């Protein structure tokens, strides 16, 4: 019998215990080890000048490329074929990054667990799959330390910019079926004690169930909402239609789907707070997030982003282009261009 089937047969109390145990593991994995140190570093770099950023990124890029050349078979071969030897990579400038060959998603899918892995890896490596929203899912290797660096970036540039933090009680609407049955009885949420996370089911939101969602928010003193933009929007819309009061939030932080002006307006109406948008992915080689003034900012210390037009050159301001990322956090499975 599959574990999901076993979970589905448990009473709500035991399901909450299972969710909390899972949360305890994830809390240690994401926020233990080097997390606090990395968080301080991310916040300190927010004061960098343009010149500081250039020096930092050039140093980090060189370190990554030399590591990839020395320990990752795929890059050793592709760099040499492109005419780049080790001494070239040791002195490469940011403006020369575009001369390096692309890593296609097909190569990542084919070689991600073989020739794209470093021979020198950190502890606790596990593969995590992307959503597959842009095609066949990719699998990305996260060590414990990599997870902590990535979580520190998320805390500094998404949560903290939205005025919240990982220790505040939060509500989440995501893809996990925490309420297993399609015709389940309330409650339509489960509680992760160790992370103060109330995980609301995305599959049971309706005018008939909305009062239970509101009850869960008040019961667990939810301070901010996260997760799918559309699911959060539908929940808020049904609450407004039913004239059911929802608690005042510090922020709504959406992900995975396009956030529209209409959604922002509704969240402000029902939660009395701002909404913060962001862009990233399980590849963890790029992060764009919204500050308190409503502007979107690239976090270059997560990954260097190039925006290329259909001619393959850097797009001009206002020109539509393709995002090409070089991650600076993951040395076990480097993702370069």
Short mmCIF file of N, CA, C and O in Angstrom, two decimals, residues 110-195:
data_model
loop_
_atom_site.label_atom_id
_atom_site.label_comp_id
_atom_site.label_asym_id
_atom_site.label_seq_id
_atom_site.Cartn_x
_atom_site.Cartn_y
_atom_site.Cartn_z
N UNK A 110 19.02 14.95 -19.43
CA UNK A 110 19.79 13.78 -19.82
C UNK A 110 20.99 13.54 -18.91
O UNK A 110 21.28 12.40 -18.52
N UNK A 111 21.69 14.62 -18.54
CA UNK A 111 22.96 14.48 -17.82
C UNK A 111 22.90 14.93 -16.37
O UNK A 111 23.90 14.89 -15.66
N UNK A 112 21.72 15.38 -15.92
CA UNK A 112 21.60 15.97 -14.58
C UNK A 112 22.05 15.07 -13.45
O UNK A 112 22.56 15.55 -12.43
N UNK A 113 21.87 13.76 -13.61
CA UNK A 113 22.27 12.82 -12.55
C UNK A 113 23.56 12.08 -12.89
O UNK A 113 23.95 11.15 -12.17
N UNK A 114 24.21 12.52 -13.95
CA UNK A 114 25.45 11.84 -14.35
C UNK A 114 26.58 12.86 -14.53
O UNK A 114 27.25 13.23 -13.57
N UNK A 115 26.78 13.30 -15.76
CA UNK A 115 27.94 14.11 -16.09
C UNK A 115 27.83 15.57 -15.68
O UNK A 115 28.78 16.33 -15.81
N UNK A 116 26.64 15.99 -15.17
CA UNK A 116 26.50 17.36 -14.67
C UNK A 116 26.73 17.44 -13.16
O UNK A 116 26.61 18.52 -12.58
N UNK A 117 27.05 16.33 -12.53
CA UNK A 117 27.31 16.33 -11.09
C UNK A 117 28.80 16.48 -10.83
O UNK A 117 29.64 15.88 -11.51
N UNK A 118 29.11 17.28 -9.81
CA UNK A 118 30.50 17.45 -9.40
C UNK A 118 31.02 16.18 -8.72
O UNK A 118 30.27 15.47 -8.05
N UNK A 119 32.30 15.91 -8.90
CA UNK A 119 32.93 14.79 -8.19
C UNK A 119 33.13 15.12 -6.71
O UNK A 119 33.36 14.23 -5.90
N UNK A 120 33.08 16.41 -6.38
CA UNK A 120 33.27 16.87 -5.00
C UNK A 120 31.95 17.47 -4.53
O UNK A 120 31.57 18.56 -4.94
N UNK A 121 31.23 16.73 -3.66
CA UNK A 121 29.88 17.17 -3.30
C UNK A 121 29.71 17.32 -1.78
O UNK A 121 30.40 16.67 -0.99
N UNK A 122 28.76 18.18 -1.42
CA UNK A 122 28.43 18.41 -0.01
C UNK A 122 27.55 17.28 0.52
O UNK A 122 27.03 16.48 -0.24
N UNK A 123 27.36 17.26 1.83
CA UNK A 123 26.58 16.19 2.48
C UNK A 123 25.09 16.40 2.29
O UNK A 123 24.61 17.52 2.12
N UNK A 124 24.35 15.29 2.36
CA UNK A 124 22.90 15.35 2.40
C UNK A 124 22.24 15.62 1.07
O UNK A 124 21.14 16.18 1.02
N UNK A 125 22.86 15.22 -0.01
CA UNK A 125 22.30 15.50 -1.33
C UNK A 125 21.06 14.69 -1.64
O UNK A 125 21.05 13.47 -1.47
N UNK A 126 20.01 15.37 -2.10
CA UNK A 126 18.78 14.71 -2.56
C UNK A 126 18.29 15.43 -3.81
O UNK A 126 18.49 16.64 -3.95
N UNK A 127 17.65 14.69 -4.70
CA UNK A 127 17.12 15.29 -5.93
C UNK A 127 15.67 15.73 -5.71
O UNK A 127 14.87 15.01 -5.11
N UNK A 128 15.36 16.92 -6.23
CA UNK A 128 14.02 17.46 -6.15
C UNK A 128 13.57 17.84 -7.55
O UNK A 128 14.33 18.42 -8.33
N UNK A 129 12.33 17.51 -7.85
CA UNK A 129 11.81 17.68 -9.20
C UNK A 129 11.14 19.03 -9.38
O UNK A 129 10.46 19.53 -8.46
N UNK A 130 11.30 19.63 -10.55
CA UNK A 130 10.59 20.86 -10.88
C UNK A 130 9.14 20.53 -11.19
O UNK A 130 8.76 19.37 -11.32
N UNK A 131 8.32 21.57 -11.34
CA UNK A 131 6.90 21.37 -11.58
C UNK A 131 6.61 20.88 -12.99
O UNK A 131 5.55 20.30 -13.25
N UNK A 132 7.54 21.12 -13.92
CA UNK A 132 7.30 20.73 -15.30
C UNK A 132 6.40 21.69 -16.06
O UNK A 132 5.88 21.36 -17.12
N UNK A 133 6.25 22.92 -15.52
CA UNK A 133 5.35 23.90 -16.15
C UNK A 133 5.86 24.33 -17.52
O UNK A 133 5.09 24.81 -18.35
N UNK A 134 7.16 24.18 -17.77
CA UNK A 134 7.72 24.55 -19.08
C UNK A 134 8.16 23.32 -19.86
O UNK A 134 8.97 23.42 -20.77
N UNK A 135 7.61 22.14 -19.52
CA UNK A 135 7.96 20.92 -20.23
C UNK A 135 8.21 19.79 -19.25
O UNK A 135 7.74 19.82 -18.11
N UNK A 136 8.97 18.79 -19.69
CA UNK A 136 9.30 17.65 -18.83
C UNK A 136 10.06 18.14 -17.60
O UNK A 136 11.00 18.92 -17.73
N UNK A 137 9.68 17.70 -16.39
CA UNK A 137 10.36 18.16 -15.18
C UNK A 137 11.86 17.86 -15.18
O UNK A 137 12.31 16.88 -15.79
N UNK A 138 12.61 18.72 -14.52
CA UNK A 138 14.03 18.49 -14.30
C UNK A 138 14.22 18.07 -12.85
O UNK A 138 13.38 18.34 -12.00
N UNK A 139 15.35 17.43 -12.55
CA UNK A 139 15.65 17.03 -11.18
C UNK A 139 16.93 17.70 -10.73
O UNK A 139 17.97 17.58 -11.37
N UNK A 140 16.83 18.42 -9.62
CA UNK A 140 17.92 19.26 -9.14
C UNK A 140 18.45 18.71 -7.82
O UNK A 140 17.68 18.38 -6.91
N UNK A 141 19.77 18.64 -7.70
CA UNK A 141 20.41 18.12 -6.49
C UNK A 141 20.59 19.24 -5.46
O UNK A 141 21.21 20.26 -5.75
N UNK A 142 20.03 19.03 -4.28
CA UNK A 142 20.19 19.96 -3.16
C UNK A 142 20.90 19.24 -2.02
O UNK A 142 20.39 18.25 -1.49
N UNK A 143 22.05 19.74 -1.60
CA UNK A 143 22.67 19.28 -0.37
C UNK A 143 22.01 20.01 0.80
O UNK A 143 21.21 20.93 0.61
N UNK A 144 22.34 19.62 2.02
CA UNK A 144 21.83 20.36 3.18
C UNK A 144 22.25 21.83 3.09
O UNK A 144 21.44 22.73 3.29
N UNK A 145 23.54 22.06 2.84
CA UNK A 145 24.06 23.43 2.80
C UNK A 145 23.43 24.24 1.67
O UNK A 145 23.14 25.42 1.83
N UNK A 146 23.22 23.59 0.52
CA UNK A 146 22.58 24.28 -0.59
C UNK A 146 21.15 24.68 -0.21
O UNK A 146 20.71 25.81 -0.50
N UNK A 147 20.43 23.79 0.43
CA UNK A 147 19.07 24.11 0.86
C UNK A 147 19.09 25.30 1.83
O UNK A 147 18.19 26.16 1.80
N UNK A 148 20.08 25.35 2.70
CA UNK A 148 20.17 26.43 3.68
C UNK A 148 20.55 27.76 3.02
O UNK A 148 20.04 28.82 3.40
N UNK A 149 21.42 27.73 2.02
CA UNK A 149 21.74 28.96 1.29
C UNK A 149 20.51 29.48 0.55
O UNK A 149 20.21 30.68 0.57
N UNK A 150 19.81 28.56 -0.12
CA UNK A 150 18.61 28.93 -0.88
C UNK A 150 17.52 29.46 0.06
O UNK A 150 16.86 30.46 -0.24
N UNK A 151 17.35 28.82 1.21
CA UNK A 151 16.34 29.26 2.18
C UNK A 151 16.69 30.62 2.76
O UNK A 151 15.80 31.43 3.04
N UNK A 152 17.98 30.88 2.95
CA UNK A 152 18.40 32.19 3.44
C UNK A 152 18.08 33.29 2.43
O UNK A 152 17.64 34.38 2.80
N UNK A 153 18.28 33.00 1.16
CA UNK A 153 17.94 33.96 0.11
C UNK A 153 16.44 34.23 0.12
O UNK A 153 16.00 35.39 0.02
N UNK A 154 15.65 33.18 0.23
CA UNK A 154 14.19 33.31 0.26
C UNK A 154 13.74 34.13 1.46
O UNK A 154 12.87 35.00 1.35
N UNK A 155 14.35 33.87 2.62
CA UNK A 155 13.99 34.60 3.84
C UNK A 155 14.32 36.08 3.71
O UNK A 155 13.50 36.95 4.05
N UNK A 156 15.52 36.37 3.21
CA UNK A 156 15.98 37.76 3.14
C UNK A 156 15.24 38.57 2.09
O UNK A 156 14.82 39.70 2.34
N UNK A 157 15.08 37.99 0.90
CA UNK A 157 14.61 38.77 -0.24
C UNK A 157 13.12 38.62 -0.54
O UNK A 157 12.59 39.38 -1.35
N UNK A 158 12.46 37.64 0.05
CA UNK A 158 11.01 37.50 -0.17
C UNK A 158 10.26 37.78 1.13
O UNK A 158 9.52 38.75 1.23
N UNK A 159 10.47 36.96 2.15
CA UNK A 159 9.72 37.15 3.39
C UNK A 159 10.05 38.50 4.05
O UNK A 159 9.14 39.26 4.40
N UNK A 160 11.34 38.76 4.28
CA UNK A 160 11.70 39.97 5.00
C UNK A 160 11.30 41.23 4.25
O UNK A 160 10.88 42.22 4.85
N UNK A 161 11.42 41.22 2.93
CA UNK A 161 10.99 42.38 2.14
C UNK A 161 9.47 42.57 2.24
O UNK A 161 8.98 43.69 2.06
N UNK A 162 8.75 41.49 2.51
CA UNK A 162 7.30 41.59 2.67
C UNK A 162 6.91 41.91 4.11
O UNK A 162 5.72 41.99 4.43
N UNK A 163 7.90 42.05 4.99
CA UNK A 163 7.64 42.40 6.38
C UNK A 163 7.29 41.23 7.27
O UNK A 163 6.73 41.41 8.36
N UNK A 164 7.62 40.00 6.84
CA UNK A 164 7.33 38.81 7.63
C UNK A 164 8.60 37.97 7.76
O UNK A 164 9.63 38.30 7.16
N UNK A 165 8.51 36.88 8.52
CA UNK A 165 9.67 35.99 8.64
C UNK A 165 9.20 34.56 8.86
O UNK A 165 8.01 34.29 9.05
N UNK A 166 10.14 33.64 8.84
CA UNK A 166 9.84 32.21 8.90
C UNK A 166 9.24 31.79 10.23
O UNK A 166 8.64 30.70 10.31
N UNK A 167 9.37 32.61 11.28
CA UNK A 167 8.87 32.24 12.59
C UNK A 167 7.41 32.65 12.82
O UNK A 167 6.82 32.26 13.82
N UNK A 168 6.87 33.44 11.91
CA UNK A 168 5.47 33.86 12.03
C UNK A 168 4.54 32.76 11.52
O UNK A 168 4.89 32.03 10.59
N UNK A 169 3.37 32.67 12.11
CA UNK A 169 2.38 31.71 11.66
C UNK A 169 1.93 32.06 10.25
O UNK A 169 1.60 33.22 9.97
N UNK A 170 1.93 31.06 9.37
CA UNK A 170 1.56 31.32 7.98
C UNK A 170 0.54 30.31 7.48
O UNK A 170 0.45 29.19 7.98
N UNK A 171 -0.20 30.75 6.49
CA UNK A 171 -1.11 29.85 5.78
C UNK A 171 -0.54 29.56 4.42
O UNK A 171 0.10 30.41 3.80
N UNK A 172 -0.75 28.34 3.95
CA UNK A 172 -0.19 27.90 2.68
C UNK A 172 -1.25 27.18 1.87
O UNK A 172 -2.00 26.36 2.40
N UNK A 173 -1.35 27.54 0.57
CA UNK A 173 -2.19 26.78 -0.35
C UNK A 173 -1.28 26.30 -1.48
O UNK A 173 -0.81 27.10 -2.29
N UNK A 174 -1.00 25.00 -1.50
CA UNK A 174 -0.10 24.44 -2.50
C UNK A 174 -0.67 23.20 -3.14
O UNK A 174 -1.88 22.93 -3.05
N UNK A 175 0.20 22.42 -3.75
CA UNK A 175 -0.25 21.27 -4.52
C UNK A 175 -0.36 19.97 -3.75
O UNK A 175 -0.84 18.98 -4.30
N UNK A 176 0.09 19.95 -2.51
CA UNK A 176 0.04 18.69 -1.75
C UNK A 176 -1.39 18.39 -1.30
O UNK A 176 -2.11 19.27 -0.83
N UNK A 177 -1.78 17.14 -1.39
CA UNK A 177 -3.11 16.71 -0.98
C UNK A 177 -3.10 16.36 0.51
O UNK A 177 -3.15 15.19 0.89
N UNK A 178 -3.06 17.38 1.34
CA UNK A 178 -3.05 17.14 2.78
C UNK A 178 -4.41 16.64 3.26
O UNK A 178 -4.52 15.97 4.29
N UNK A 179 -5.47 16.99 2.54
CA UNK A 179 -6.80 16.43 2.78
C UNK A 179 -7.03 15.44 1.65
O UNK A 179 -7.28 15.81 0.51
N UNK A 180 -6.93 14.16 1.97
CA UNK A 180 -6.78 13.15 0.92
C UNK A 180 -8.03 12.90 0.10
O UNK A 180 -7.96 12.73 -1.12
N UNK A 181 -9.20 12.88 0.72
CA UNK A 181 -10.40 12.47 0.03
C UNK A 181 -11.07 13.63 -0.70
O UNK A 181 -11.13 14.75 -0.18
N UNK A 182 -11.62 13.35 -1.88
CA UNK A 182 -12.30 14.37 -2.64
C UNK A 182 -13.58 14.85 -1.97
O UNK A 182 -13.99 15.99 -2.13
N UNK A 183 -14.22 13.96 -1.19
CA UNK A 183 -15.47 14.31 -0.51
C UNK A 183 -15.25 14.33 1.00
O UNK A 183 -16.10 13.90 1.78
N UNK A 184 -14.12 14.83 1.40
CA UNK A 184 -13.77 14.84 2.82
C UNK A 184 -14.66 15.80 3.61
O UNK A 184 -15.24 16.74 3.07
N UNK A 185 -14.73 15.53 4.92
CA UNK A 185 -15.42 16.42 5.84
C UNK A 185 -14.41 17.44 6.37
O UNK A 185 -13.21 17.22 6.33
N UNK A 186 -14.90 18.56 6.91
CA UNK A 186 -13.97 19.52 7.51
C UNK A 186 -13.28 18.90 8.72
O UNK A 186 -13.79 17.94 9.30
N UNK A 187 -12.08 19.43 9.08
CA UNK A 187 -11.44 20.63 8.53
C UNK A 187 -10.73 20.35 7.20
O UNK A 187 -10.22 19.25 6.98
N UNK A 188 -10.67 21.40 6.37
CA UNK A 188 -10.03 21.29 5.06
C UNK A 188 -8.61 21.86 5.11
O UNK A 188 -8.14 22.50 4.16
N UNK A 189 -7.96 21.64 6.22
CA UNK A 189 -6.58 22.09 6.41
C UNK A 189 -5.92 21.14 7.41
O UNK A 189 -6.60 20.45 8.18
N UNK A 190 -4.59 21.13 7.38
CA UNK A 190 -3.82 20.37 8.35
C UNK A 190 -2.75 21.30 8.93
O UNK A 190 -2.33 22.25 8.27
N UNK A 191 -2.30 21.00 10.14
CA UNK A 191 -1.41 21.93 10.84
C UNK A 191 -0.03 21.34 11.06
O UNK A 191 0.12 20.24 11.60
N UNK A 192 0.98 22.08 10.62
CA UNK A 192 2.39 21.75 10.81
C UNK A 192 2.86 22.53 12.04
O UNK A 192 3.19 23.72 11.94
N UNK A 193 2.90 21.86 13.18
CA UNK A 193 3.20 22.51 14.46
C UNK A 193 4.57 23.17 14.48
O UNK A 193 4.75 24.29 14.97
N UNK A 194 5.58 22.49 13.96
CA UNK A 194 6.96 22.95 14.11
C UNK A 194 7.28 24.19 13.26
O UNK A 194 8.21 24.93 13.57
N UNK A 195 6.52 24.42 12.20
CA UNK A 195 6.74 25.61 11.38
C UNK A 195 5.58 26.60 11.47
O UNK A 195 5.54 27.58 10.72
#
